Short mmCIF file of C-alpha atoms in Angstrom, two decimals:
data_model
loop_
_atom_site.label_atom_id
_atom_site.label_comp_id
_atom_site.label_asym_id
_atom_site.label_seq_id
_atom_site.Cartn_x
_atom_site.Cartn_y
_atom_site.Cartn_z
CA UNK A 368 22.85 -21.55 -19.64
CA UNK A 369 19.15 -21.77 -19.58
CA UNK A 370 19.21 -23.14 -16.04
CA UNK A 371 21.73 -20.60 -14.78
CA UNK A 372 19.76 -17.90 -16.33
CA UNK A 373 16.63 -19.15 -14.53
CA UNK A 374 18.39 -19.74 -11.54
CA UNK A 375 19.41 -16.00 -11.57
CA UNK A 376 15.78 -14.82 -12.40
CA UNK A 377 14.73 -17.15 -9.17
CA UNK A 378 17.29 -15.27 -7.04
CA UNK A 379 16.48 -11.97 -8.37
CA UNK A 380 12.99 -12.05 -7.84
CA UNK A 381 13.69 -13.78 -4.32
CA UNK A 382 15.54 -10.73 -3.27
CA UNK A 383 12.76 -8.30 -4.52
CA UNK A 384 10.54 -10.32 -2.59
CA UNK A 385 12.46 -10.06 0.61
CA UNK A 386 12.68 -6.40 0.05
CA UNK A 387 9.33 -5.82 -0.25
CA UNK A 388 8.64 -8.12 2.69
CA UNK A 389 10.95 -5.77 4.78
CA UNK A 390 8.66 -2.92 3.98
CA UNK A 391 5.99 -4.39 5.93
CA UNK A 392 8.10 -3.58 8.99
CA UNK A 393 8.20 -0.06 7.69
CA UNK A 394 4.50 0.14 7.66
CA UNK A 395 4.13 -1.30 11.42
CA UNK A 396 6.93 1.42 12.65
CA UNK A 397 5.38 4.49 10.69
CA UNK A 398 1.96 3.37 12.43
CA UNK A 399 3.55 2.90 16.12
CA UNK A 400 5.26 6.10 15.63
CA UNK A 401 2.45 7.85 14.80
CA UNK A 402 -0.50 6.34 16.89
CA UNK A 403 -0.87 6.92 20.67
CA UNK A 404 1.42 4.77 23.19
CA UNK A 405 -1.93 2.72 24.16
CA UNK A 406 -2.31 1.72 20.62
CA UNK A 407 1.19 0.59 19.44
CA UNK A 408 0.80 -3.02 20.06
CA UNK A 409 -2.12 -3.20 18.13
CA UNK A 410 -0.27 -1.56 15.57
CA UNK A 411 2.48 -4.27 15.53
CA UNK A 412 0.28 -7.48 15.68
CA UNK A 413 -2.21 -6.04 13.34
CA UNK A 414 0.07 -5.67 10.45
CA UNK A 415 1.83 -9.13 11.04
CA UNK A 416 -1.48 -11.03 11.34
CA UNK A 417 -2.92 -9.13 8.11
CA UNK A 418 0.37 -10.41 6.61
CA UNK A 419 -0.38 -14.00 7.48
CA UNK A 420 -4.05 -13.58 6.62
CA UNK A 421 -3.29 -12.30 3.16
CA UNK A 422 -0.95 -14.98 2.29
CA UNK A 423 -3.36 -17.59 2.99
CA UNK A 424 -6.32 -15.73 1.06
CA UNK A 425 -3.90 -14.88 -1.89
CA UNK A 426 -2.44 -18.61 -1.80
CA UNK A 427 -5.71 -20.35 -1.94
CA UNK A 428 -8.13 -17.63 -4.07
CA UNK A 429 -6.39 -14.45 -5.13
CA UNK A 430 -3.28 -15.43 -7.14
CA UNK A 431 -5.81 -17.82 -9.18
CA UNK A 432 -8.20 -14.55 -9.41
CA UNK A 433 -5.49 -12.71 -10.84
CA UNK A 434 -3.37 -15.04 -13.12
CA UNK A 435 -5.56 -18.40 -13.16
CA UNK A 436 -2.80 -20.35 -11.50
CA UNK A 437 -3.46 -22.50 -8.36
CA UNK A 438 -1.02 -24.20 -6.10
CA UNK A 439 -2.88 -27.48 -4.87
CA UNK A 440 -0.67 -29.67 -7.08
CA UNK A 441 2.30 -32.04 -6.34
CA UNK A 442 5.76 -30.52 -5.34
CA UNK A 443 7.20 -31.75 -8.59
CA UNK A 444 4.93 -29.64 -10.51
CA UNK A 445 5.59 -26.87 -8.36
CA UNK A 446 9.56 -27.04 -8.18
CA UNK A 447 9.26 -26.88 -12.22
CA UNK A 448 10.52 -30.56 -12.74
CA UNK A 449 7.20 -31.33 -14.46
CA UNK A 450 4.66 -29.43 -16.18
CA UNK A 451 1.05 -30.25 -16.21
CA UNK A 452 -1.73 -28.36 -18.45
CA UNK A 453 -2.15 -24.68 -16.89
CA UNK A 454 0.46 -25.37 -14.25
CA UNK A 455 3.95 -24.16 -15.53
CA UNK A 456 5.86 -22.60 -12.74
CA UNK A 457 8.83 -22.56 -14.95
CA UNK A 458 12.89 -23.72 -14.38
CA UNK A 459 13.74 -23.91 -10.72
CA UNK A 460 10.24 -23.10 -9.47
CA UNK A 461 10.25 -19.57 -10.63
CA UNK A 462 6.43 -19.30 -10.44
CA UNK A 463 6.84 -19.83 -6.79
CA UNK A 464 9.13 -16.92 -5.97
CA UNK A 465 6.96 -14.83 -8.37
CA UNK A 466 4.07 -15.63 -6.00
CA UNK A 467 6.17 -14.54 -3.10
CA UNK A 468 7.13 -11.32 -4.55
CA UNK A 469 3.48 -10.63 -5.59
CA UNK A 470 1.94 -11.62 -2.53
CA UNK A 471 4.24 -9.02 -0.49
CA UNK A 472 2.49 -6.55 -2.89
CA UNK A 473 -1.00 -7.93 -2.32
CA UNK A 474 -0.41 -7.77 1.87
CA UNK A 475 0.61 -4.08 1.46
CA UNK A 476 -3.21 -3.24 0.90
CA UNK A 477 -4.13 -3.97 4.33
CA UNK A 478 -0.84 -2.73 5.73
CA UNK A 479 -2.13 0.73 4.08
CA UNK A 480 -5.74 0.55 5.40
CA UNK A 481 -4.35 -0.42 8.76
CA UNK A 482 -3.17 3.03 9.11
CA UNK A 483 -6.16 4.95 8.03
CA UNK A 484 -8.07 2.93 10.51
CA UNK A 485 -5.76 2.87 13.74
CA UNK A 486 -7.05 3.42 17.09
CA UNK A 487 -10.46 2.33 16.94
CA UNK A 488 -10.79 -0.87 14.62
CA UNK A 489 -12.20 -4.11 16.08
CA UNK A 490 -9.22 -6.85 15.25
CA UNK A 491 -11.19 -9.77 13.89
CA UNK A 492 -13.61 -7.77 11.62
CA UNK A 493 -10.24 -6.02 10.22
CA UNK A 494 -9.21 -9.72 9.43
CA UNK A 495 -12.08 -10.67 7.59
CA UNK A 496 -11.97 -7.56 5.57
CA UNK A 497 -8.21 -8.19 4.83
CA UNK A 498 -9.39 -12.06 3.22
CA UNK A 499 -12.01 -10.34 1.51
CA UNK A 500 -9.83 -7.75 0.00
CA UNK A 501 -6.45 -9.75 -0.89
CA UNK A 502 -8.76 -12.62 -1.91
CA UNK A 503 -11.03 -11.00 -4.19
CA UNK A 504 -11.15 -7.39 -4.57
CA UNK A 505 -7.45 -6.42 -5.22
CA UNK A 506 -6.62 -9.44 -7.43
CA UNK A 507 -9.75 -8.98 -9.67
CA UNK A 508 -7.94 -5.50 -10.66
CA UNK A 509 -4.34 -6.77 -10.30
CA UNK A 510 -5.47 -9.22 -13.05
CA UNK A 511 -6.80 -6.55 -15.36
CA UNK A 512 -3.74 -4.69 -15.51
CA UNK A 513 -0.76 -7.02 -15.21
CA UNK A 514 -2.16 -10.16 -16.82
CA UNK A 515 -4.89 -8.49 -19.13
CA UNK A 516 -7.67 -10.29 -17.98
CA UNK A 517 -10.80 -9.90 -19.76
CA UNK A 518 -9.22 -7.83 -22.83
CA UNK A 519 -9.04 -4.88 -20.41
CA UNK A 520 -5.40 -3.74 -21.92
CA UNK A 521 -6.45 -4.70 -25.39
CA UNK A 522 -9.48 -2.37 -24.88
CA UNK A 523 -7.12 0.33 -23.41
CA UNK A 524 -4.97 0.13 -26.53
CA UNK A 525 -7.68 0.07 -29.06
CA UNK A 526 -9.42 2.88 -27.31
CA UNK A 527 -6.84 5.43 -26.39
CA UNK A 528 -3.70 4.12 -28.20
CA UNK A 529 -1.48 2.34 -25.56
CA UNK A 530 -1.72 -0.01 -22.94
CA UNK A 531 -2.07 1.31 -19.29
CA UNK A 532 1.30 1.56 -17.88
CA UNK A 533 1.49 0.78 -14.08
CA UNK A 534 5.20 -0.46 -13.98
CA UNK A 535 5.38 -0.81 -9.95
CA UNK A 536 1.67 -0.40 -8.58
CA UNK A 537 0.88 3.28 -8.10
CA UNK A 538 -2.66 2.37 -9.13
CA UNK A 539 -2.62 -1.19 -8.89
CA UNK A 540 -1.35 -1.24 -5.32
CA UNK A 541 -1.11 2.35 -3.56
CA UNK A 542 -4.33 4.07 -5.11
CA UNK A 543 -6.08 0.62 -4.53
CA UNK A 544 -5.00 0.62 -1.17
CA UNK A 545 -5.85 4.20 -0.43
CA UNK A 546 -9.27 4.32 -1.98
CA UNK A 547 -10.30 1.19 -0.08
CA UNK A 548 -9.07 3.00 3.18
CA UNK A 549 -11.12 6.13 2.50
CA UNK A 550 -14.18 3.82 2.72
CA UNK A 551 -12.91 2.26 5.97
CA UNK A 552 -12.12 5.48 7.49
CA UNK A 553 -15.70 7.01 6.55
CA UNK A 554 -17.30 3.85 8.02
CA UNK A 555 -15.49 3.73 11.17
CA UNK A 556 -16.01 7.43 11.92
CA UNK A 557 -13.84 9.90 13.79
CA UNK A 558 -11.85 9.01 16.86
CA UNK A 559 -13.38 10.08 20.18
CA UNK A 560 -12.00 13.17 21.33
CA UNK A 561 -10.66 13.94 17.92
CA UNK A 562 -12.84 17.11 17.54
CA UNK A 563 -13.63 19.76 20.24
CA UNK A 564 -17.36 20.40 20.53
CA UNK A 565 -16.97 23.74 18.34
CA UNK A 566 -15.63 21.34 15.61
CA UNK A 567 -12.05 22.49 15.95
CA UNK A 568 -9.25 19.63 15.66
CA UNK A 569 -7.92 18.47 19.13
CA UNK A 570 -4.38 17.87 18.70
CA UNK A 571 -2.88 14.49 18.81
CA UNK A 572 0.70 14.38 17.97
CA UNK A 573 2.68 11.36 16.90
CA UNK A 574 4.00 9.24 19.85
CA UNK A 575 7.59 8.77 18.70
CA UNK A 576 9.18 10.49 15.88
CA UNK A 577 12.22 8.25 15.97
CA UNK A 578 9.73 5.25 15.16
CA UNK A 579 7.89 7.24 12.55
CA UNK A 580 11.35 7.91 11.14
CA UNK A 581 12.47 4.55 11.25
CA UNK A 582 9.19 3.05 9.74
CA UNK A 583 9.86 5.68 6.63
CA UNK A 584 13.54 4.57 6.47
CA UNK A 585 12.53 0.85 6.09
CA UNK A 586 9.86 1.58 3.34
CA UNK A 587 12.30 3.71 1.35
CA UNK A 588 14.76 0.98 1.21
CA UNK A 589 12.58 -1.70 0.35
CA UNK A 590 11.02 0.35 -2.25
CA UNK A 591 13.91 -0.11 -4.58
CA UNK A 592 13.13 -4.01 -4.23
CA UNK A 593 9.28 -2.72 -4.97
CA UNK A 594 10.22 -0.49 -8.02
CA UNK A 595 13.47 -2.07 -9.72
CA UNK A 596 12.37 -5.72 -9.04
CA UNK A 597 9.06 -5.52 -10.61
CA UNK A 598 10.79 -6.02 -13.91
CA UNK A 599 10.77 -10.01 -12.46
CA UNK A 600 13.87 -10.90 -14.60
CA UNK A 601 17.57 -10.13 -14.47
CA UNK A 602 17.24 -9.26 -18.16
CA UNK A 603 14.88 -6.62 -17.65
CA UNK A 604 16.89 -4.83 -14.79
CA UNK A 605 16.97 -1.02 -15.82
CA UNK A 606 18.91 1.48 -13.65
CA UNK A 607 16.48 4.07 -15.03
CA UNK A 608 14.02 2.52 -12.42
CA UNK A 609 16.26 3.00 -9.66
CA UNK A 610 17.50 6.85 -10.93
CA UNK A 611 13.92 7.81 -11.12
CA UNK A 612 12.55 6.22 -7.67
CA UNK A 613 15.64 8.13 -5.94
CA UNK A 614 14.90 11.63 -7.70
CA UNK A 615 11.05 11.21 -6.86
CA UNK A 616 11.72 10.27 -3.45
CA UNK A 617 13.85 13.41 -3.17
CA UNK A 618 11.49 15.70 -4.88
CA UNK A 619 8.65 14.54 -2.56
CA UNK A 620 10.94 15.17 0.62
CA UNK A 621 12.00 18.76 -0.34
CA UNK A 622 8.55 19.67 -1.41
CA UNK A 623 7.11 18.44 1.76
CA UNK A 624 9.89 20.25 3.76
CA UNK A 625 8.61 23.76 2.08
CA UNK A 626 4.98 23.20 2.15
CA UNK A 627 4.74 21.24 5.81
CA UNK A 628 7.02 24.04 6.96
CA UNK A 629 9.74 21.88 8.38
CA UNK A 630 7.00 19.40 10.39
CA UNK A 631 8.76 16.00 10.81
CA UNK A 632 5.86 14.26 9.80
CA UNK A 633 5.19 15.73 6.76
CA UNK A 634 8.89 15.47 5.72
CA UNK A 635 9.12 11.72 6.14
CA UNK A 636 5.73 11.19 4.48
CA UNK A 637 6.95 13.31 1.83
CA UNK A 638 9.66 10.92 0.94
CA UNK A 639 6.62 8.24 0.73
CA UNK A 640 4.51 10.29 -1.44
CA UNK A 641 7.19 10.88 -3.85
CA UNK A 642 7.73 6.88 -4.09
CA UNK A 643 4.11 6.17 -4.58
CA UNK A 644 3.77 8.48 -7.67
CA UNK A 645 6.67 7.28 -9.25
CA UNK A 646 5.56 3.75 -9.03
CA UNK A 647 3.60 3.84 -12.22
CA UNK A 648 6.11 5.49 -14.81
CA UNK A 649 9.39 4.74 -13.43
CA UNK A 650 10.18 2.60 -16.17
CA UNK A 651 9.62 5.39 -19.01
CA UNK A 652 10.06 8.49 -17.51
CA UNK A 653 13.19 10.93 -17.73
CA UNK A 654 14.83 11.38 -13.88
CA UNK A 655 13.96 15.34 -14.15
CA UNK A 656 10.28 14.56 -14.80
CA UNK A 657 10.40 12.21 -12.00
CA UNK A 658 11.73 14.54 -9.41
CA UNK A 659 8.73 16.88 -10.56
CA UNK A 660 6.20 14.19 -10.06
CA UNK A 661 7.68 13.28 -6.52
CA UNK A 662 7.63 16.99 -5.51
CA UNK A 663 3.96 17.48 -6.62
CA UNK A 664 3.25 14.65 -4.81
CA UNK A 665 5.06 15.82 -1.68
CA UNK A 666 2.67 19.04 -1.97
CA UNK A 667 -0.51 16.98 -2.46
CA UNK A 668 0.22 14.88 0.86
CA UNK A 669 0.53 17.96 2.59
CA UNK A 670 -2.41 19.96 1.53
CA UNK A 671 -4.80 17.06 1.56
CA UNK A 672 -3.81 15.63 5.07
CA UNK A 673 -4.45 19.05 6.52
CA UNK A 674 -7.73 19.39 4.57
CA UNK A 675 -8.97 16.05 5.70
CA UNK A 676 -8.15 16.52 9.25
CA UNK A 677 -8.83 20.32 9.67
CA UNK A 678 -12.01 21.00 7.34
CA UNK A 679 -13.33 17.77 5.98
CA UNK A 680 -13.17 16.04 9.57
CA UNK A 681 -11.88 12.59 7.83
CA UNK A 682 -10.10 10.92 10.47
CA UNK A 683 -7.29 9.05 8.56
CA UNK A 684 -5.02 8.71 11.33
CA UNK A 685 -1.81 8.20 9.34
CA UNK A 686 -3.04 10.08 6.12
CA UNK A 687 -3.09 6.77 3.95
CA UNK A 688 -5.80 8.16 1.52
CA UNK A 689 -3.71 11.36 0.75
CA UNK A 690 -0.55 9.57 0.71
CA UNK A 691 -1.48 6.39 -1.30
CA UNK A 692 -5.06 7.13 -2.82
CA UNK A 693 -4.50 10.70 -4.06
CA UNK A 694 -0.44 10.44 -4.57
CA UNK A 695 -0.99 7.03 -6.36
CA UNK A 696 -3.92 8.48 -8.47
CA UNK A 697 -1.42 11.43 -9.61
CA UNK A 698 1.07 9.00 -10.37
CA UNK A 699 -0.93 7.23 -12.60
CA UNK A 700 -1.92 9.98 -14.63
CA UNK A 701 1.56 11.70 -14.72
CA UNK A 702 2.96 8.83 -16.32
CA UNK A 703 0.81 9.95 -19.16
CA UNK A 704 2.66 13.24 -19.13
CA UNK A 705 6.15 12.70 -18.36
CA UNK A 706 6.21 9.47 -20.13
CA UNK A 707 5.84 11.18 -23.33
CA UNK A 708 8.52 11.52 -25.61
CA UNK A 709 7.94 15.31 -25.89
CA UNK A 710 8.93 15.43 -22.42
CA UNK A 711 12.23 13.36 -22.45
CA UNK A 712 10.42 10.03 -21.66
CA UNK A 713 10.63 6.94 -23.51
CA UNK A 714 7.07 7.01 -25.01
CA UNK A 715 4.80 4.07 -25.65
CA UNK A 716 2.09 5.71 -23.50
CA UNK A 717 -0.69 8.14 -23.78
CA UNK A 718 -2.29 10.81 -21.37
CA UNK A 719 -5.88 9.22 -21.80
CA UNK A 720 -4.79 5.92 -21.30
CA UNK A 721 -3.22 6.80 -17.87
CA UNK A 722 -5.97 9.02 -17.14
CA UNK A 723 -8.68 6.50 -17.59
CA UNK A 724 -6.86 3.36 -16.28
CA UNK A 725 -5.96 5.64 -13.38
CA UNK A 726 -9.57 6.80 -12.59
CA UNK A 727 -11.08 3.47 -13.20
CA UNK A 728 -8.80 1.88 -10.55
CA UNK A 729 -9.63 4.67 -8.08
CA UNK A 730 -13.08 4.43 -8.76
CA UNK A 731 -13.23 0.39 -8.30
CA UNK A 732 -11.16 0.83 -5.04
CA UNK A 733 -13.41 3.37 -3.51
CA UNK A 734 -16.78 1.62 -4.25
CA UNK A 735 -15.12 -1.57 -2.90
CA UNK A 736 -13.94 -0.08 0.17
CA UNK A 737 -17.23 1.27 1.29
CA UNK A 738 -19.10 -2.14 0.23
CA UNK A 739 -16.62 -4.32 2.22
CA UNK A 740 -16.76 -2.20 5.55
CA UNK A 741 -20.35 -1.21 5.06
CA UNK A 742 -21.20 -4.81 5.06
CA UNK A 743 -19.20 -5.85 8.28
CA UNK A 744 -20.24 -2.54 9.83
CA UNK A 745 -23.75 -3.45 9.51
CA UNK A 746 -23.53 -7.41 10.62
CA UNK A 747 -20.93 -7.80 12.88
CA UNK A 748 -19.60 -4.37 13.57
CA UNK A 749 -16.28 -2.60 12.92
CA UNK A 750 -15.47 -0.34 15.68
CA UNK A 751 -14.32 -0.59 19.27
CA UNK A 752 -16.96 0.26 22.18
CA UNK A 753 -16.35 3.53 23.64
CA UNK A 754 -14.56 2.15 26.98
CA UNK A 755 -12.49 -0.02 24.99
CA UNK A 756 -11.30 2.95 22.52
CA UNK A 757 -10.60 5.13 26.10
CA UNK A 758 -8.43 2.03 27.28
CA UNK A 759 -6.74 1.87 23.95
CA UNK A 760 -6.68 -1.20 21.83
CA UNK A 761 -3.46 -2.47 23.37
CA UNK A 762 -5.16 -3.47 26.38
CA UNK A 763 -8.57 -3.89 24.95
CA UNK A 764 -7.49 -6.51 22.33
CA UNK A 765 -4.06 -7.81 23.46
CA UNK A 766 -4.26 -7.34 27.19
CA UNK A 767 -0.63 -5.93 27.12
CA UNK A 768 0.88 -2.51 26.81
CA UNK A 769 3.69 -1.66 24.79
CA UNK A 770 5.88 -1.64 28.11
CA UNK A 771 4.43 -3.85 30.51
CA UNK A 772 7.09 -3.48 32.97
CA UNK A 773 6.26 0.26 33.26
CA UNK A 774 2.53 -0.38 33.42
CA UNK A 775 3.11 -2.47 36.28
CA UNK A 776 5.35 -0.07 37.90
CA UNK A 777 2.56 2.43 37.59
CA UNK A 778 0.16 0.39 38.78
CA UNK A 779 2.01 -0.51 41.79
#
């Protein structure tokens, strides 16, 4: 029976990893549908290459930083057939599918950042930033929260009455990606032509609403692997997580529909805002509370996306800081409100623990974002030249457009 249970756990986590891996196609098509036609190829290539770079960085360094386990041992040990000190991968190689699952989370960080820096970022400096973020920055905080490194969770419990609860990564993944992206976006500066001489924004509509919608649907479907399978065992599965994710998604959609006045971009991103926010407390909140958390997140996205672009002149192309950074921060804090028994939650959380843990995560990510992209900016440069940006990243970096045959016909 032990072998059967371990095999089921391996299969369960593997299916979760595949679902979250599929979310990266959602990130890609969400960006493809939002950026201008001349930057669509770059969006596709950038996200799949970032995943590969993330895989290498997390395999060689990141997983060791977070969990103290490396993979440079024999295949016998990796499969679980043999256990050596410091390298117990479990029956059926459970530790290997756990790595795959957690890698898909880690690789979401550069996928999130990609949407903010779209249309004007150099290719190879971004790949270098990905290696640094996924190899060192992200796993350091991941290890604090999900592995209790450096006594972080013990300190939270002693100081605020409960450990910091971030079940599926509102802070560890989404706020981390969103606040790092803020540093990257500010370091890059605004796209040329984004604002007129009088400072008013020049409208740049999405290039393809269908692709944008496809990206959202892929992300929403994969998100149930992201949230539910964060239990990482068959025994730990709980339908409450699925229900809370569903209700938060619906709350985000409806709130963004109203706040965004039926704008399709806001509606589709509203679903994602709700899902981002519910990650932290999806294991402890009541579905009604999750609906409220998702609805607030939908409004946060709409309001702060408009403030970023229209008032603050922060050219965050896909709005990843409002979506992941601010909605993720709200989700971490909201877990300490709607997770309380007094509001129908399961308890085991405190408001102060969630507030402090969330703010620490956001602050750490923000500082890291400005540091990493600031260093790359002053050393090798992170932005395309003026002519390259005018031509578009597709032709400037990849020497091919999204529809090569049409381009050739037009030239002829």
